[in-house]
Short mmCIF file of C-alpha atoms in Angstrom, two decimals:
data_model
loop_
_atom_site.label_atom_id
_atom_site.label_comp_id
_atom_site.label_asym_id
_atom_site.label_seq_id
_atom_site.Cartn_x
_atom_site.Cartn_y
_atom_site.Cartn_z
CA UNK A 1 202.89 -66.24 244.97
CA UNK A 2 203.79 -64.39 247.94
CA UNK A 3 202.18 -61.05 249.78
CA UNK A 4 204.60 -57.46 249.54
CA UNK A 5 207.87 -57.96 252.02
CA UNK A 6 207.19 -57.67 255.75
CA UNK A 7 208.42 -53.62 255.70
CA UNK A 8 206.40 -52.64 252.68
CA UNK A 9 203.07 -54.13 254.93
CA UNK A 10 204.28 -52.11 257.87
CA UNK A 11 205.09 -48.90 256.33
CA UNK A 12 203.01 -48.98 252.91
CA UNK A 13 204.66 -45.43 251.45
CA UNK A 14 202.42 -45.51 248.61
CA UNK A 15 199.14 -45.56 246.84
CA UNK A 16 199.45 -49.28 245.85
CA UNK A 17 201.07 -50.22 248.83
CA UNK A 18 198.07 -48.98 250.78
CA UNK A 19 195.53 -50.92 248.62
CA UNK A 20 197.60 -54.01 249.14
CA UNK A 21 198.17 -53.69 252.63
CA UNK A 22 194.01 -53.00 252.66
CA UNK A 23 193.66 -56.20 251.01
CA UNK A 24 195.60 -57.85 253.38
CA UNK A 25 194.23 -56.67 256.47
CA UNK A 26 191.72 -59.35 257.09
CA UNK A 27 195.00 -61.73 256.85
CA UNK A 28 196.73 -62.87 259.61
CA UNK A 29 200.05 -61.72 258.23
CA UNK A 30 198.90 -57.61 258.44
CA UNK A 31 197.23 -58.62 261.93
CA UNK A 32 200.72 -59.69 263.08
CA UNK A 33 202.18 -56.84 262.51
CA UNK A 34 199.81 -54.24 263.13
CA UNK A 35 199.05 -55.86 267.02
CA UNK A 36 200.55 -59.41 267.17
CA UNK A 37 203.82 -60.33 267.77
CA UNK A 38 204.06 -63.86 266.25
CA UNK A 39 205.96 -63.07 263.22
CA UNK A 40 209.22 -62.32 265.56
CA UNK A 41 208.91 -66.29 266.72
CA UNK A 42 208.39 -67.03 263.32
CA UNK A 43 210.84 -65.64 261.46
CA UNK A 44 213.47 -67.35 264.37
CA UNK A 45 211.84 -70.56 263.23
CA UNK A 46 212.54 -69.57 259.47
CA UNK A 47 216.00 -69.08 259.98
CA UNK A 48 216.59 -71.91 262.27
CA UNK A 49 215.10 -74.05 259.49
CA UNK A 50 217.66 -72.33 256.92
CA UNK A 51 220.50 -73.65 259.87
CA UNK A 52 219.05 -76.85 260.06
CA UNK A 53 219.79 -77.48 256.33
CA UNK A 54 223.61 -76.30 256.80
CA UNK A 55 222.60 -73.20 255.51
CA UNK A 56 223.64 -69.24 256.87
CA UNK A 57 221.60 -66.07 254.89
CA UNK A 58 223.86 -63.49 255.10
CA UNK A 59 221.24 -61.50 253.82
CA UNK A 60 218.76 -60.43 256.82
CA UNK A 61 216.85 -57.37 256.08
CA UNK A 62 212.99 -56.37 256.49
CA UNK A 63 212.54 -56.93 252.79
CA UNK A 64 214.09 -60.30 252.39
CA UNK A 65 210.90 -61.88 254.76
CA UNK A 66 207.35 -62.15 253.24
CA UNK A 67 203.96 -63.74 253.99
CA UNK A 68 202.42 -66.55 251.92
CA UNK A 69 198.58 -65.77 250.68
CA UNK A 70 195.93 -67.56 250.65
CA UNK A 71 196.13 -70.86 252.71
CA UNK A 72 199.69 -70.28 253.35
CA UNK A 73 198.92 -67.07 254.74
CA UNK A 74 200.40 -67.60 257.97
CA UNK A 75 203.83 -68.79 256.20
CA UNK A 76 206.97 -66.60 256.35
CA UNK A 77 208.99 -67.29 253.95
CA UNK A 78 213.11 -66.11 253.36
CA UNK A 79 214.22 -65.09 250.12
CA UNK A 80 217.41 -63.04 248.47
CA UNK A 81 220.21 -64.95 250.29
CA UNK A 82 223.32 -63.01 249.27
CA UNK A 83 225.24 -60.22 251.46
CA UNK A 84 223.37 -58.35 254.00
CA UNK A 85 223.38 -53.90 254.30
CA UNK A 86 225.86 -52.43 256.97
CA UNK A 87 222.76 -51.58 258.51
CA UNK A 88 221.49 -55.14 259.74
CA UNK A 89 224.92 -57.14 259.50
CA UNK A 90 226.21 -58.68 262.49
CA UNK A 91 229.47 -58.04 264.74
CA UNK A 92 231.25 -60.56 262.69
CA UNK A 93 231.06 -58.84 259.35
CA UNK A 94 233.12 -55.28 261.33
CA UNK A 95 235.59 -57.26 262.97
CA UNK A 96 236.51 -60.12 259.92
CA UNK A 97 235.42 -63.26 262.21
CA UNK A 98 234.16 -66.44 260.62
CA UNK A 99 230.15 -65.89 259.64
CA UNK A 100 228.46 -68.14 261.92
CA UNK A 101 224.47 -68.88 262.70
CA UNK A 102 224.82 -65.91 265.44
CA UNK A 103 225.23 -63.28 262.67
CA UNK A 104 222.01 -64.26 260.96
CA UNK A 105 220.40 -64.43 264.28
CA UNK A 106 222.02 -60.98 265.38
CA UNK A 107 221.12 -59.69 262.27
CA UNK A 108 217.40 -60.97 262.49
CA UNK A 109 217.55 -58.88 266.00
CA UNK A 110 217.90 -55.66 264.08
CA UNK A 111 215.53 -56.21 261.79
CA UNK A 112 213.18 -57.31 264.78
CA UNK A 113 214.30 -54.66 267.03
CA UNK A 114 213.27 -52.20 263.92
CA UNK A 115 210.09 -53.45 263.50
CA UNK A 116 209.56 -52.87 267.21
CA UNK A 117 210.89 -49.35 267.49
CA UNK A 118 209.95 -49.16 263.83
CA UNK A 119 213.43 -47.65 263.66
CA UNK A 120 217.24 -48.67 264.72
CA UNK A 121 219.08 -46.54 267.01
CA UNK A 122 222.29 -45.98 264.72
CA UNK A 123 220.32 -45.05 261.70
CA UNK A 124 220.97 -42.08 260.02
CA UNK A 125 224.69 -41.85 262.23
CA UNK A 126 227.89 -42.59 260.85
CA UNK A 127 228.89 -46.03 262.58
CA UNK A 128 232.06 -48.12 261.23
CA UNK A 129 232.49 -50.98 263.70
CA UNK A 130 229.94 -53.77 265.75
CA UNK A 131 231.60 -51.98 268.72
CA UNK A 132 230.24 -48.92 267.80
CA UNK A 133 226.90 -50.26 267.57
CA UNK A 134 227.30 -51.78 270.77
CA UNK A 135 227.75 -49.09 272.71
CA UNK A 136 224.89 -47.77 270.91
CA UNK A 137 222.54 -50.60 271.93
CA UNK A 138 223.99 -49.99 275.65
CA UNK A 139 223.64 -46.68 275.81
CA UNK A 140 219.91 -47.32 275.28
CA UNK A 141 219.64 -49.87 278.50
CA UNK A 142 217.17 -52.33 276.28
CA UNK A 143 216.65 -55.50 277.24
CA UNK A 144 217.42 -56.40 273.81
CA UNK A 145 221.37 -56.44 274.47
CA UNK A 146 220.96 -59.51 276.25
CA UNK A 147 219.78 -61.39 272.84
CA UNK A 148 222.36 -59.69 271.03
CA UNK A 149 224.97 -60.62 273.58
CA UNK A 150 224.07 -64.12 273.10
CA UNK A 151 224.27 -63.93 269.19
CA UNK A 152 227.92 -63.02 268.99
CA UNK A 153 228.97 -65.32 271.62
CA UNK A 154 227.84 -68.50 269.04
CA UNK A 155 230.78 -70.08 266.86
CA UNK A 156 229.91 -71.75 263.72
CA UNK A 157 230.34 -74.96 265.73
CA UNK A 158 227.59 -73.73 268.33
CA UNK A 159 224.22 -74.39 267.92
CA UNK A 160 221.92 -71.84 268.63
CA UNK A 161 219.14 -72.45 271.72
CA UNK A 162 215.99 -71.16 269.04
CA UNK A 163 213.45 -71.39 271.58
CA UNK A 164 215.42 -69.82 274.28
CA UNK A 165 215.75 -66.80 271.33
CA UNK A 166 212.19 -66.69 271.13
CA UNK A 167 211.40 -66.88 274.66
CA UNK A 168 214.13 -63.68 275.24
CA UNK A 169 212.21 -61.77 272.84
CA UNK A 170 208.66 -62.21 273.72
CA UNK A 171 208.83 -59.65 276.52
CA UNK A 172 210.51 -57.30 274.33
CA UNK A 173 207.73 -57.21 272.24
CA UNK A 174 205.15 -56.96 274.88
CA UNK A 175 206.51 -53.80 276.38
CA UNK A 176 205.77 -52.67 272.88
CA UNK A 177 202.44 -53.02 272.93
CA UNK A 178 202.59 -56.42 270.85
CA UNK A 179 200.25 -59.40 272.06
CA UNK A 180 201.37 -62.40 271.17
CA UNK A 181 198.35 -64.18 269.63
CA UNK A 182 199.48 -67.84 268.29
CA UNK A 183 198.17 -66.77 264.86
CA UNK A 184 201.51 -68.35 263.35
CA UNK A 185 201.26 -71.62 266.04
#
């Protein structure tokens, strides 16, 4: 059994999502992302783990990640793997290059950089091509171009630095507000 996907505990939209979210509160997973910041390291570790097995996602959304109850409470767990939304695919799915471990990881960055703005900056526009989007993500001078940068310079043959990811991020988050609380060590 798992808790509700990592959005529907951020933005519970209705009546039952509320009561579930309540009942989750006093678990680390709603703690995480109400003030923490652990769940961004985590869910890097998740999808390294998915890499390590020879593995890519392709499907990297908010509602593809959820929490484990009960003891496994502080477990993330991936599920859906299929083909991801325009909205959190990587540079490589515009511009027909071979899928590599930087897409997932560039589209983990959206979904992290959404949970973090609790929006992304090209929603709601019309945007056809990773190029687009990158001027996008320039335009708004975040530090977060520098992980995405990194992302679509890995080949399939590269192997991605996961800590170094999660080390890039963690001030990201903290300019956010986000403490990072080793709830998830």
């Amino acid at each position: 059994m798992l808790s509700p996907s990592l959005r529907q505990l951020q933005r519970p939209k209705k009546k039952s999502d509320e009561e579930v979210a309540r009942k989750l509160d006093e678990a680390k997973t709603y703690r995480a992302l109400s003030g923490g910041c652990d769940y961004y390291a985590l869910a890097i570790s998740r999808i390294a783990y998915i890499h390590s097995k020879g593995f890519l996602h392709h499907n990297i959304e908010p509602k593809n990640f959820l929490m484990g109850v009960g003891k496994r409470d502080n477990m993330l767990y991936a599920i859906n793997f299929g083909l991801a939304k325009d909205r959190y695919a990587g540079f490589e799915n515009y511009n027909e290059r071979e899928q590599s471990w930087g897409g997932d990881l560039e589209s983990l960055g959206y979904v992290l950089l959404y949970f973090a703005r609790v929006s992304l900056p090209w929603r709601g526009l019309k945007v056809s091509t990773g190029k687009e989007r990158n001027e996008l993500i320039k335009q708004k001078k975040t530090k977060f171009a520098a992980y995405i940068n990194y992302t679509r310079l890995l080949w399939f043959k590269d192997r991605p630095d996961y800590a170094c990811l999660r080390q890039r991020l963690r001030p990201i988050f903290k300019s956010h507000g986000f403490k990072y609380d080793n709830a998830f060590d």
